[in-house]
GROMACS .gro file of C-alpha atoms in nm:
model
  181
    1UNK     CA    1  -0.347   0.990   0.777
    2UNK     CA    2  -0.366   0.999   0.406
    3UNK     CA    3  -0.393   1.270   0.129
    4UNK     CA    4  -0.323   1.315  -0.249
    5UNK     CA    5  -0.008   1.337  -0.357
    6UNK     CA    6   0.202   1.668  -0.386
    7UNK     CA    7   0.527   1.754  -0.550
    8UNK     CA    8   0.639   1.982  -0.267
    9UNK     CA    9   0.678   1.663  -0.060
   10UNK     CA   10   0.942   1.489  -0.277
   11UNK     CA   11   1.253   1.619  -0.084
   12UNK     CA   12   1.113   1.491   0.259
   13UNK     CA   13   0.968   1.171   0.105
   14UNK     CA   14   1.290   1.081  -0.086
   15UNK     CA   15   1.521   1.099   0.212
   16UNK     CA   16   1.268   0.863   0.396
   17UNK     CA   17   1.260   0.615   0.082
   18UNK     CA   18   1.650   0.653   0.021
   19UNK     CA   19   1.719   0.455   0.387
   20UNK     CA   20   1.872   0.128   0.276
   21UNK     CA   21   1.655  -0.061   0.463
   22UNK     CA   22   1.340   0.096   0.283
   23UNK     CA   23   1.473   0.143  -0.092
   24UNK     CA   24   1.473  -0.263  -0.173
   25UNK     CA   25   1.095  -0.257  -0.109
   26UNK     CA   26   0.978   0.059  -0.275
   27UNK     CA   27   0.826  -0.045  -0.651
   28UNK     CA   28   0.952   0.281  -0.809
   29UNK     CA   29   1.328   0.323  -0.672
   30UNK     CA   30   1.503   0.657  -0.716
   31UNK     CA   31   1.842   0.748  -0.643
   32UNK     CA   32   1.827   1.118  -0.623
   33UNK     CA   33   1.553   1.415  -0.524
   34UNK     CA   34   1.503   1.517  -0.919
   35UNK     CA   35   1.466   1.145  -1.012
   36UNK     CA   36   1.193   1.093  -0.728
   37UNK     CA   37   1.049   1.436  -0.819
   38UNK     CA   38   1.014   1.320  -1.174
   39UNK     CA   39   0.889   0.961  -1.092
   40UNK     CA   40   0.618   1.136  -0.854
   41UNK     CA   41   0.488   1.346  -1.145
   42UNK     CA   42   0.479   1.033  -1.368
   43UNK     CA   43   0.272   0.846  -1.114
   44UNK     CA   44   0.050   1.132  -1.075
   45UNK     CA   45  -0.009   1.154  -1.429
   46UNK     CA   46  -0.070   0.767  -1.412
   47UNK     CA   47  -0.343   0.846  -1.156
   48UNK     CA   48  -0.507   1.080  -1.380
   49UNK     CA   49  -0.492   0.808  -1.645
   50UNK     CA   50  -0.675   0.543  -1.400
   51UNK     CA   51  -0.390   0.317  -1.370
   52UNK     CA   52  -0.275   0.419  -1.041
   53UNK     CA   53  -0.397   0.559  -0.742
   54UNK     CA   54  -0.156   0.706  -0.493
   55UNK     CA   55  -0.150   0.897  -0.157
   56UNK     CA   56   0.096   1.042   0.074
   57UNK     CA   57   0.070   0.894   0.439
   58UNK     CA   58   0.111   1.168   0.678
   59UNK     CA   59   0.184   1.166   1.054
   60UNK     CA   60  -0.016   1.272   1.356
   61UNK     CA   61   0.147   1.610   1.289
   62UNK     CA   62   0.113   1.642   0.921
   63UNK     CA   63   0.428   1.548   0.798
   64UNK     CA   64   0.466   1.310   0.476
   65UNK     CA   65   0.618   0.989   0.615
   66UNK     CA   66   0.552   0.733   0.304
   67UNK     CA   67   0.334   0.631   0.053
   68UNK     CA   68   0.039   0.409  -0.021
   69UNK     CA   69  -0.044   0.292  -0.391
   70UNK     CA   70  -0.275   0.076  -0.598
   71UNK     CA   71  -0.087  -0.003  -0.886
   72UNK     CA   72  -0.175  -0.210  -1.231
   73UNK     CA   73  -0.533  -0.129  -1.192
   74UNK     CA   74  -0.782  -0.341  -1.407
   75UNK     CA   75  -1.092  -0.512  -1.393
   76UNK     CA   76  -1.177  -0.365  -1.037
   77UNK     CA   77  -0.875  -0.509  -0.913
   78UNK     CA   78  -0.516  -0.381  -0.853
   79UNK     CA   79  -0.162  -0.437  -0.611
   80UNK     CA   80  -0.102  -0.250  -0.339
   81UNK     CA   81   0.240  -0.120  -0.270
   82UNK     CA   82   0.321   0.088   0.120
   83UNK     CA   83   0.620   0.188   0.218
   84UNK     CA   84   0.678   0.381   0.529
   85UNK     CA   85   0.992   0.549   0.680
   86UNK     CA   86   1.215   0.372   0.918
   87UNK     CA   87   1.163   0.592   1.231
   88UNK     CA   88   0.758   0.584   1.208
   89UNK     CA   89   0.747   0.205   1.158
   90UNK     CA   90   0.610   0.003   1.431
   91UNK     CA   91   0.378   0.315   1.527
   92UNK     CA   92   0.049   0.194   1.391
   93UNK     CA   93   0.077   0.436   1.091
   94UNK     CA   94   0.069   0.142   0.836
   95UNK     CA   95  -0.260  -0.056   0.946
   96UNK     CA   96  -0.428   0.302   0.996
   97UNK     CA   97  -0.315   0.433   0.661
   98UNK     CA   98  -0.425   0.087   0.491
   99UNK     CA   99  -0.765   0.118   0.641
  100UNK     CA  100  -0.821   0.470   0.529
  101UNK     CA  101  -0.714   0.406   0.164
  102UNK     CA  102  -0.896   0.051   0.145
  103UNK     CA  103  -1.194   0.235   0.255
  104UNK     CA  104  -1.163   0.509  -0.027
  105UNK     CA  105  -1.097   0.224  -0.297
  106UNK     CA  106  -1.395   0.024  -0.209
  107UNK     CA  107  -1.664   0.292  -0.117
  108UNK     CA  108  -1.562   0.563  -0.321
  109UNK     CA  109  -1.331   0.444  -0.647
  110UNK     CA  110  -1.517   0.107  -0.702
  111UNK     CA  111  -1.235  -0.115  -0.655
  112UNK     CA  112  -1.349  -0.449  -0.570
  113UNK     CA  113  -1.039  -0.662  -0.485
  114UNK     CA  114  -0.673  -0.557  -0.387
  115UNK     CA  115  -0.394  -0.774  -0.416
  116UNK     CA  116  -0.060  -0.762  -0.208
  117UNK     CA  117   0.242  -0.909  -0.355
  118UNK     CA  118   0.491  -0.932  -0.054
  119UNK     CA  119   0.860  -1.035  -0.104
  120UNK     CA  120   0.939  -1.405   0.086
  121UNK     CA  121   1.248  -1.207   0.214
  122UNK     CA  122   1.053  -0.944   0.399
  123UNK     CA  123   0.927  -1.063   0.730
  124UNK     CA  124   0.813  -0.726   0.849
  125UNK     CA  125   0.582  -0.692   0.559
  126UNK     CA  126   0.422  -1.045   0.594
  127UNK     CA  127   0.378  -1.005   0.962
  128UNK     CA  128   0.189  -0.657   0.902
  129UNK     CA  129  -0.023  -0.812   0.631
  130UNK     CA  130  -0.118  -1.116   0.884
  131UNK     CA  131  -0.209  -0.921   1.128
  132UNK     CA  132  -0.465  -0.748   0.913
  133UNK     CA  133  -0.816  -0.985   0.959
  134UNK     CA  134  -0.934  -0.893   0.609
  135UNK     CA  135  -0.643  -1.023   0.466
  136UNK     CA  136  -0.613  -1.348   0.304
  137UNK     CA  137  -0.310  -1.570   0.175
  138UNK     CA  138  -0.383  -1.634  -0.199
  139UNK     CA  139  -0.082  -1.844  -0.311
  140UNK     CA  140  -0.338  -2.144  -0.386
  141UNK     CA  141  -0.669  -1.963  -0.405
  142UNK     CA  142  -0.557  -1.770  -0.703
  143UNK     CA  143  -0.279  -1.989  -0.898
  144UNK     CA  144  -0.271  -1.799  -1.211
  145UNK     CA  145  -0.182  -1.458  -1.022
  146UNK     CA  146   0.066  -1.632  -0.794
  147UNK     CA  147   0.273  -1.792  -1.103
  148UNK     CA  148   0.256  -1.440  -1.303
  149UNK     CA  149   0.407  -1.241  -0.993
  150UNK     CA  150   0.653  -1.520  -0.988
  151UNK     CA  151   0.736  -1.592  -1.344
  152UNK     CA  152   1.100  -1.546  -1.342
  153UNK     CA  153   1.138  -1.683  -1.013
  154UNK     CA  154   0.960  -1.793  -0.697
  155UNK     CA  155   1.004  -1.433  -0.502
  156UNK     CA  156   0.673  -1.346  -0.380
  157UNK     CA  157   0.388  -1.445  -0.153
  158UNK     CA  158   0.061  -1.318  -0.278
  159UNK     CA  159  -0.204  -1.211  -0.027
  160UNK     CA  160  -0.568  -1.036  -0.117
  161UNK     CA  161  -0.827  -0.806   0.046
  162UNK     CA  162  -1.197  -0.865  -0.074
  163UNK     CA  163  -1.426  -0.585  -0.067
  164UNK     CA  164  -1.703  -0.770   0.145
  165UNK     CA  165  -1.458  -0.925   0.387
  166UNK     CA  166  -1.330  -0.590   0.449
  167UNK     CA  167  -1.638  -0.431   0.473
  168UNK     CA  168  -1.763  -0.711   0.771
  169UNK     CA  169  -1.441  -0.657   0.978
  170UNK     CA  170  -1.494  -0.243   0.979
  171UNK     CA  171  -1.849  -0.324   1.058
  172UNK     CA  172  -1.747  -0.559   1.355
  173UNK     CA  173  -1.494  -0.298   1.475
  174UNK     CA  174  -1.755  -0.019   1.456
  175UNK     CA  175  -1.966  -0.229   1.659
  176UNK     CA  176  -1.710  -0.325   1.935
  177UNK     CA  177  -1.592   0.041   1.986
  178UNK     CA  178  -1.979   0.158   2.004
  179UNK     CA  179  -2.064  -0.110   2.261
  180UNK     CA  180  -1.708  -0.008   2.468
  181UNK     CA  181  -1.868   0.333   2.505
   0.00000   0.00000   0.00000
């Protein structure tokens, strides 16, 4: 479902990212394969420096379909950024990738809080975030972060995922699955 980034995937990912319905919502935009390759190489270097965690989202058939990243890592927290190619949206990949990525972040990499900055004009992402039982709207509970992400103009809603809540929800889901068997 997710794997470490690989430069060999850049051409496929660029084609998916350059879709006009995807590109506006990608944090690191690229306008050519070479630019995307360079940007990916830079993000991979940032991961080595500990400021970013980046993974490729893959389909059930192993093809790259998007990316999931944790940016601006500081004091055990960071901002989640995800995009998936249009033809793979609505198939459950977003939820599965987020859960796998969050498990890695919280239980292998010692991240405590994941923030989501979602454009108020992006109803697909807002619906996706609000479907997740471990995501909490944070506009009012984290006013300083909300003000910071909207310092130029009020563009974003703020959500967050605390490690403890994610862990609790995953334990409940696993328990329900075991009881169903």
